[in-house]
Amino acid sequence: MKKFIAMALVAVFSLPIFADEINVYSARKEALIKPALDSFTQATGIKVKLITGNADALISRMKSEGQFSPADVLITTDVGRLERAKLLGLTQAYDSELANSVVPAHLRDENNQWLALTLRARPIMYAADRVNPSELSTMMNLTDSKWKSRICIRSSNNIYNQSMTAAMLAIYPKSDVEEWARGMVANFARPPKGGDRDQIKAVAAGQCDLAIANTYYLAGMLDSQDAEQVKAAEKVKVFWPDQQASGTHINISGAAIAKHAKNVNNANALIEFMLTQKSQQWYAQVNHEYPVRDGVELSQTLTEMGQFKKQKVKLSDVGANNDEALKLMDKAGWR
Ligand code: FE
């Protein structure tokens, strides 16, 4: 009996104190992240527990779980949400020389509270049969009266538009951005409704001539199994605005290490894994996003959309300007 107890004690105490696992809270759909996490497990032996959900819901969950939160890493899209997690005190600094050498400084928090993993571009899209791209130039110029009743864009409660406007606030005087928002509203073809994909479809259907949308939606439609979607997407082309100025607006998908992470080393290892050439290529290609580091191949569909000058606004400023952007759009009547 004594021997049995001794053996049982040995068994209990020889369990690893730090389990080789990591808990990932992801606002990305499972199909867009799971294969990368599986490769991580294969390469490192670290098991990944993946919890997916809506970004705001995951952030609230981390907040209410507090120090008992199992979350080690938060993966989400849009810097506005990463910045929100940071401001709520839900993050801690990652510790990675690789991250700080391959991710440009404007695409990560200056105190390492979050970093970009992929980039997403938000250009102008136009009806190929009704708009001559030589008529287009900058985002600011979309307020020209020639675009009256011709622009489709989603609501101001959408974070992509909030971040786009927040980035403008980092470039232009506030009064100019206010004037822009009013001018945009004056040129709307219809009250904002639906998602980015719906704006592209509305251009294809002739309800508007211009849309603002993230490129991966158009790319996803072009690569769709659904012939209707492909047919619609082929009527719509990308115009890269602001190429002579600050560049086209970009946002990110990114990651942050959770404040109460129990597996900090594994969390840093995952971040570094996501930044390898191979992961970058997979991660960017599967959702038609742009890799965060140089020298990584794009998907064929993105390559065909052409190269462009990217906005270089510090994304932490974009996050910080979010509330002001939303108020400004509201005031302009952008519902
Ligand atoms: Fe999206």
CSV table of C-alpha atoms and ligand atoms in Angstrom, one decimal:
chain,number,residue,atom,x,y,z
A,1,MET,CA,0.0,0.0,0.0
A,2,LYS,CA,2.8,2.4,1.0
A,3,LYS,CA,4.5,1.6,-2.2
A,4,PHE,CA,1.3,2.3,-4.2
A,5,ILE,CA,0.9,5.7,-2.5
A,6,ALA,CA,4.6,6.5,-3.2
A,7,MET,CA,4.1,5.6,-6.9
A,8,ALA,CA,0.9,7.6,-7.1
A,9,LEU,CA,2.7,10.6,-5.7
A,10,VAL,CA,5.6,10.3,-8.1
A,11,ALA,CA,3.0,10.1,-10.9
A,12,VAL,CA,1.2,13.3,-9.7
A,13,PHE,CA,4.4,15.3,-9.3
A,14,SER,CA,6.0,14.2,-12.5
A,15,LEU,CA,3.1,15.8,-14.5
A,16,PRO,CA,4.6,18.8,-16.2
A,17,ILE,CA,3.9,22.0,-14.4
A,18,PHE,CA,3.5,23.9,-17.6
A,19,ALA,CA,1.5,21.8,-20.0
A,20,ASP,CA,2.6,22.0,-23.5
A,21,GLU,CA,-0.4,23.7,-24.8
A,22,ILE,CA,-1.7,27.1,-25.8
A,23,ASN,CA,-5.2,28.6,-25.7
A,24,VAL,CA,-6.0,30.7,-28.7
A,25,TYR,CA,-9.0,33.0,-28.8
A,26,SER,CA,-9.6,33.8,-32.5
A,27,ALA,CA,-12.0,36.1,-34.2
A,28,ARG,CA,-10.9,34.6,-37.5
A,29,LYS,CA,-13.1,31.9,-38.9
A,30,GLU,CA,-11.7,28.4,-38.1
A,31,ALA,CA,-10.9,27.6,-41.7
A,32,LEU,CA,-8.7,30.7,-41.9
A,33,ILE,CA,-6.6,29.8,-38.9
A,34,LYS,CA,-6.9,26.2,-37.9
A,35,PRO,CA,-4.5,24.7,-40.6
A,36,ALA,CA,-1.8,27.2,-39.5
A,37,LEU,CA,-2.3,26.2,-35.9
A,38,ASP,CA,-2.2,22.5,-36.8
A,39,SER,CA,1.2,23.1,-38.5
A,40,PHE,CA,2.4,24.9,-35.4
A,41,THR,CA,1.5,21.8,-33.3
A,42,GLN,CA,3.2,19.6,-35.8
A,43,ALA,CA,6.4,21.7,-35.7
A,44,THR,CA,6.5,22.2,-31.9
A,45,GLY,CA,4.4,19.6,-30.2
A,46,ILE,CA,2.5,22.3,-28.5
A,47,LYS,CA,-1.2,21.5,-28.5
A,48,VAL,CA,-3.6,24.3,-29.5
A,49,LYS,CA,-7.0,24.8,-28.0
A,50,LEU,CA,-8.9,27.1,-30.4
A,51,ILE,CA,-11.9,29.1,-29.4
A,52,THR,CA,-13.4,31.1,-32.2
A,53,GLY,CA,-16.0,33.9,-31.9
A,54,ASN,CA,-16.9,37.4,-32.7
A,55,ALA,CA,-14.0,39.8,-31.8
A,56,ASP,CA,-16.0,42.0,-29.4
A,57,ALA,CA,-17.5,39.0,-27.7
A,58,LEU,CA,-14.1,37.4,-27.2
A,59,ILE,CA,-12.7,40.6,-25.8
A,60,SER,CA,-15.6,40.9,-23.4
A,61,ARG,CA,-15.1,37.3,-22.4
A,62,MET,CA,-11.4,37.9,-21.6
A,63,LYS,CA,-12.5,40.9,-19.6
A,64,SER,CA,-15.0,39.0,-17.5
A,65,GLU,CA,-12.7,36.0,-17.1
A,66,GLY,CA,-10.1,38.3,-15.7
A,67,GLN,CA,-7.1,36.6,-14.2
A,68,PHE,CA,-8.8,33.2,-14.6
A,69,SER,CA,-9.0,33.6,-18.4
A,70,PRO,CA,-7.5,30.6,-20.2
A,71,ALA,CA,-6.6,32.8,-23.2
A,72,ASP,CA,-2.9,32.9,-24.1
A,73,VAL,CA,-3.2,34.6,-27.5
A,74,LEU,CA,-5.9,36.8,-29.1
A,75,ILE,CA,-6.0,36.7,-32.9
A,76,THR,CA,-8.3,39.1,-34.6
A,77,THR,CA,-8.8,41.5,-37.5
A,78,ASP,CA,-8.7,45.2,-37.4
A,79,VAL,CA,-6.3,47.2,-35.3
A,80,GLY,CA,-9.3,49.0,-33.7
A,81,ARG,CA,-10.0,45.7,-31.8
A,82,LEU,CA,-6.5,45.0,-30.8
A,83,GLU,CA,-6.1,48.5,-29.5
A,84,ARG,CA,-9.4,48.1,-27.6
A,85,ALA,CA,-8.1,44.9,-26.0
A,86,LYS,CA,-4.9,46.8,-25.1
A,87,LEU,CA,-6.8,49.8,-23.6
A,88,LEU,CA,-8.9,47.4,-21.5
A,89,GLY,CA,-5.6,46.0,-20.0
A,90,LEU,CA,-6.2,42.6,-21.5
A,91,THR,CA,-2.8,42.3,-23.2
A,92,GLN,CA,0.9,42.0,-22.3
A,93,ALA,CA,4.1,42.6,-24.3
A,94,TYR,CA,5.2,39.9,-26.7
A,95,ASP,CA,8.9,39.1,-26.6
A,96,SER,CA,10.2,38.5,-30.0
A,97,GLU,CA,13.2,39.9,-31.8
A,98,LEU,CA,12.0,38.3,-35.0
A,99,ALA,CA,8.7,40.2,-34.8
A,100,ASN,CA,10.5,43.5,-34.2
A,101,SER,CA,12.8,42.9,-37.2
A,102,VAL,CA,10.3,41.7,-39.8
A,103,VAL,CA,7.1,43.6,-38.9
A,104,PRO,CA,7.5,47.3,-39.8
A,105,ALA,CA,7.3,49.6,-36.8
A,106,HIS,CA,4.0,51.2,-37.9
A,107,LEU,CA,2.3,47.8,-37.9
A,108,ARG,CA,2.9,47.0,-34.3
A,109,ASP,CA,2.3,48.6,-30.9
A,110,GLU,CA,5.2,50.6,-29.7
A,111,ASN,CA,5.1,48.7,-26.4
A,112,ASN,CA,4.7,45.3,-28.2
A,113,GLN,CA,1.1,44.9,-27.0
A,114,TRP,CA,0.0,43.7,-30.4
A,115,LEU,CA,1.4,43.2,-33.9
A,116,ALA,CA,0.2,42.6,-37.4
A,117,LEU,CA,0.2,39.2,-39.0
A,118,THR,CA,-1.3,40.1,-42.4
A,119,LEU,CA,-2.4,43.2,-44.2
A,120,ARG,CA,-5.7,44.0,-45.8
A,121,ALA,CA,-6.3,46.8,-48.3
A,122,ARG,CA,-9.4,48.9,-48.7
A,123,PRO,CA,-9.4,50.5,-52.1
A,124,ILE,CA,-12.1,51.9,-54.4
A,125,MET,CA,-13.9,49.4,-56.6
A,126,TYR,CA,-15.6,50.5,-59.8
A,127,ALA,CA,-18.0,49.3,-62.4
A,128,ALA,CA,-15.7,48.4,-65.3
A,129,ASP,CA,-18.4,49.3,-67.9
A,130,ARG,CA,-19.5,52.6,-66.5
A,131,VAL,CA,-16.4,54.2,-64.9
A,132,ASN,CA,-13.2,55.2,-66.5
A,133,PRO,CA,-10.5,54.8,-63.9
A,134,SER,CA,-8.9,58.0,-65.1
A,135,GLU,CA,-11.8,59.8,-63.4
A,136,LEU,CA,-10.6,58.5,-60.0
A,137,SER,CA,-7.7,59.7,-57.9
A,138,THR,CA,-8.0,60.0,-54.2
A,139,MET,CA,-10.4,59.0,-51.4
A,140,MET,CA,-10.9,62.8,-50.7
A,141,ASN,CA,-12.0,63.3,-54.3
A,142,LEU,CA,-14.9,61.0,-54.0
A,143,THR,CA,-16.8,64.0,-52.6
A,144,ASP,CA,-16.9,65.5,-56.1
A,145,SER,CA,-20.4,66.1,-57.3
A,146,LYS,CA,-19.8,63.9,-60.4
A,147,TRP,CA,-20.2,60.9,-58.0
A,148,LYS,CA,-23.6,62.0,-56.7
A,149,SER,CA,-25.8,59.0,-56.0
A,150,ARG,CA,-23.1,56.6,-57.3
A,151,ILE,CA,-21.3,55.4,-54.2
A,152,CYS,CA,-22.1,52.3,-52.2
A,153,ILE,CA,-20.4,51.7,-48.8
A,154,ARG,CA,-21.4,50.0,-45.6
A,155,SER,CA,-22.5,51.6,-42.3
A,156,SER,CA,-20.4,53.7,-40.0
A,157,ASN,CA,-20.9,51.1,-37.2
A,158,ASN,CA,-18.5,48.9,-39.2
A,159,ILE,CA,-15.0,48.9,-37.8
A,160,TYR,CA,-13.4,48.9,-41.3
A,161,ASN,CA,-14.9,52.3,-42.1
A,162,GLN,CA,-14.1,53.6,-38.6
A,163,SER,CA,-10.5,52.6,-39.1
A,164,MET,CA,-10.3,54.1,-42.6
A,165,THR,CA,-11.7,57.4,-41.3
A,166,ALA,CA,-9.4,57.2,-38.2
A,167,ALA,CA,-6.4,56.8,-40.5
A,168,MET,CA,-7.6,59.9,-42.4
A,169,LEU,CA,-7.7,61.8,-39.1
A,170,ALA,CA,-4.0,60.9,-38.8
A,171,ILE,CA,-3.3,62.4,-42.2
A,172,TYR,CA,-5.6,65.4,-42.7
A,173,PRO,CA,-6.9,68.2,-40.5
A,174,LYS,CA,-10.1,67.2,-38.7
A,175,SER,CA,-12.2,69.8,-40.5
A,176,ASP,CA,-11.1,68.2,-43.9
A,177,VAL,CA,-12.1,64.8,-42.8
A,178,GLU,CA,-15.5,66.1,-41.5
A,179,GLU,CA,-16.1,67.7,-44.9
A,180,TRP,CA,-15.1,64.5,-46.6
A,181,ALA,CA,-17.6,62.5,-44.5
A,182,ARG,CA,-20.4,64.9,-45.4
A,183,GLY,CA,-19.4,64.8,-49.0
A,184,MET,CA,-19.4,61.0,-49.1
A,185,VAL,CA,-22.9,60.9,-47.5
A,186,ALA,CA,-24.1,63.4,-50.2
A,187,ASN,CA,-22.9,61.0,-52.9
A,188,PHE,CA,-24.3,57.7,-51.4
A,189,ALA,CA,-26.4,55.8,-53.9
A,190,ARG,CA,-28.4,54.3,-51.0
A,191,PRO,CA,-28.5,54.3,-47.2
A,192,PRO,CA,-25.6,52.1,-46.0
A,193,LYS,CA,-26.6,48.4,-45.6
A,194,GLY,CA,-24.9,45.0,-45.8
A,195,GLY,CA,-21.3,44.0,-45.7
A,196,ASP,CA,-18.4,44.7,-48.1
A,197,ARG,CA,-19.4,41.9,-50.4
A,198,ASP,CA,-22.9,43.4,-50.7
A,199,GLN,CA,-21.4,46.7,-51.9
A,200,ILE,CA,-19.4,44.9,-54.6
A,201,LYS,CA,-22.6,43.0,-55.7
A,202,ALA,CA,-24.5,46.3,-55.8
A,203,VAL,CA,-21.9,47.7,-58.2
A,204,ALA,CA,-22.2,44.6,-60.4
A,205,ALA,CA,-26.0,44.9,-60.3
A,206,GLY,CA,-25.9,48.5,-61.4
A,207,GLN,CA,-27.2,50.0,-58.2
A,208,CYS,CA,-24.0,52.1,-57.8
A,209,ASP,CA,-20.9,52.7,-59.8
A,210,LEU,CA,-18.3,52.8,-57.0
A,211,ALA,CA,-17.8,50.8,-53.8
A,212,ILE,CA,-15.3,50.9,-51.0
A,213,ALA,CA,-14.4,47.3,-49.9
A,214,ASN,CA,-11.5,45.2,-48.7
A,215,THR,CA,-9.8,43.4,-51.6
A,216,TYR,CA,-10.2,39.9,-50.1
A,217,TYR,CA,-13.9,40.1,-50.6
A,218,LEU,CA,-13.5,40.7,-54.3
A,219,ALA,CA,-10.8,38.1,-54.5
A,220,GLY,CA,-13.0,35.6,-52.7
A,221,MET,CA,-15.8,36.2,-55.2
A,222,LEU,CA,-13.5,35.9,-58.2
A,223,ASP,CA,-12.2,32.5,-56.8
A,224,SER,CA,-15.7,31.4,-55.7
A,225,GLN,CA,-17.2,28.0,-56.7
A,226,ASP,CA,-20.4,29.9,-57.3
A,227,ALA,CA,-20.6,31.0,-61.0
A,228,GLU,CA,-23.0,33.9,-60.1
A,229,GLN,CA,-20.4,35.4,-57.7
A,230,VAL,CA,-17.6,35.1,-60.2
A,231,LYS,CA,-19.8,36.7,-62.9
A,232,ALA,CA,-20.6,39.7,-60.6
A,233,ALA,CA,-17.0,40.1,-59.4
A,234,GLU,CA,-15.7,40.2,-63.0
A,235,LYS,CA,-17.7,43.4,-63.6
A,236,VAL,CA,-15.9,45.2,-60.8
A,237,LYS,CA,-12.3,46.4,-60.9
A,238,VAL,CA,-10.0,47.8,-58.2
A,239,PHE,CA,-8.7,51.3,-58.3
A,240,TRP,CA,-5.8,52.1,-55.9
A,241,PRO,CA,-6.5,55.6,-54.5
A,242,ASP,CA,-4.0,58.1,-53.1
A,243,GLN,CA,-1.0,56.7,-55.0
A,244,GLN,CA,0.5,60.2,-55.5
A,245,ALA,CA,-0.2,60.9,-51.8
A,246,SER,CA,-0.4,58.9,-48.6
A,247,GLY,CA,-1.2,55.5,-50.2
A,248,THR,CA,-4.2,53.3,-50.0
A,249,HIS,CA,-5.7,52.5,-46.6
A,250,ILE,CA,-4.6,49.3,-45.1
A,251,ASN,CA,-5.6,47.5,-42.0
A,252,ILE,CA,-4.4,44.2,-40.4
A,253,SER,CA,-5.2,40.9,-38.9
A,254,GLY,CA,-3.0,40.6,-35.8
A,255,ALA,CA,-2.3,39.0,-32.5
A,256,ALA,CA,-1.8,40.0,-28.9
A,257,ILE,CA,-0.6,38.0,-25.9
A,258,ALA,CA,-3.2,37.9,-23.2
A,259,LYS,CA,-2.4,39.7,-19.9
A,260,HIS,CA,-3.1,36.6,-17.9
A,261,ALA,CA,-1.6,34.1,-20.3
A,262,LYS,CA,-0.4,30.9,-18.5
A,263,ASN,CA,1.7,29.8,-21.5
A,264,VAL,CA,3.7,32.9,-22.3
A,265,ASN,CA,6.6,31.1,-23.9
A,266,ASN,CA,4.2,29.1,-26.2
A,267,ALA,CA,2.4,32.3,-27.0
A,268,ASN,CA,5.7,33.9,-28.2
A,269,ALA,CA,6.5,30.8,-30.1
A,270,LEU,CA,3.2,30.9,-31.9
A,271,ILE,CA,3.7,34.5,-32.9
A,272,GLU,CA,7.1,33.7,-34.3
A,273,PHE,CA,5.7,30.7,-36.1
A,274,MET,CA,3.0,32.9,-37.7
A,275,LEU,CA,5.8,35.2,-39.0
A,276,THR,CA,7.8,32.5,-40.8
A,277,GLN,CA,7.9,32.8,-44.6
A,278,LYS,CA,5.9,29.6,-44.9
A,279,SER,CA,3.1,30.6,-42.5
A,280,GLN,CA,3.0,34.1,-43.9
A,281,GLN,CA,2.5,32.7,-47.4
A,282,TRP,CA,-0.2,30.3,-46.3
A,283,TYR,CA,-2.0,32.7,-44.0
A,284,ALA,CA,-2.0,35.5,-46.5
A,285,GLN,CA,-3.0,33.4,-49.5
A,286,VAL,CA,-5.9,31.5,-47.9
A,287,ASN,CA,-7.8,34.7,-47.3
A,288,HIS,CA,-6.2,36.8,-50.1
A,289,GLU,CA,-4.6,39.1,-47.7
A,290,TYR,CA,-1.1,40.7,-48.0
A,291,PRO,CA,1.8,39.2,-46.0
A,292,VAL,CA,3.2,41.5,-43.3
A,293,ARG,CA,6.8,40.8,-44.2
A,294,ASP,CA,8.6,41.3,-47.5
A,295,GLY,CA,9.5,38.6,-50.1
A,296,VAL,CA,6.4,36.5,-49.6
A,297,GLU,CA,4.3,35.5,-52.6
A,298,LEU,CA,0.7,36.8,-53.0
A,299,SER,CA,-2.2,34.8,-54.2
A,300,GLN,CA,-2.6,34.8,-57.9
A,301,THR,CA,-5.9,36.8,-57.7
A,302,LEU,CA,-4.2,39.5,-55.6
A,303,THR,CA,-1.2,39.6,-57.9
A,304,GLU,CA,-3.6,40.4,-60.7
A,305,MET,CA,-5.0,43.3,-58.8
A,306,GLY,CA,-1.6,45.0,-59.1
A,307,GLN,CA,0.9,46.5,-56.9
A,308,PHE,CA,0.1,49.7,-55.0
A,309,LYS,CA,1.5,52.1,-52.5
A,310,LYS,CA,0.3,51.3,-49.0
A,311,GLN,CA,-0.7,53.9,-46.4
A,312,LYS,CA,2.0,54.1,-43.7
A,313,VAL,CA,0.0,55.6,-40.9
A,314,LYS,CA,1.0,54.3,-37.5
A,315,LEU,CA,-1.7,51.8,-36.8
A,316,SER,CA,-1.8,52.6,-33.1
A,317,ASP,CA,-2.9,56.1,-34.1
A,318,VAL,CA,-5.7,54.5,-36.1
A,319,GLY,CA,-6.8,52.6,-33.1
A,320,ALA,CA,-6.6,55.7,-30.9
A,321,ASN,CA,-8.6,57.8,-33.3
A,322,ASN,CA,-11.4,55.2,-33.6
A,323,ASP,CA,-13.9,56.9,-31.2
A,324,GLU,CA,-13.4,60.3,-32.8
A,325,ALA,CA,-13.9,58.8,-36.3
A,326,LEU,CA,-17.1,57.2,-35.3
A,327,LYS,CA,-18.5,60.5,-33.8
A,328,LEU,CA,-17.4,62.4,-36.9
A,329,MET,CA,-19.2,60.0,-39.3
A,330,ASP,CA,-22.3,60.0,-37.1
A,331,LYS,CA,-22.3,63.8,-37.2
A,332,ALA,CA,-22.0,63.7,-41.0
A,333,GLY,CA,-25.2,61.6,-41.2
A,334,TRP,CA,-23.3,58.4,-42.2
A,335,ARG,CA,-25.5,55.8,-40.7
B,1,FE,FE,-13.8,41.1,-43.3
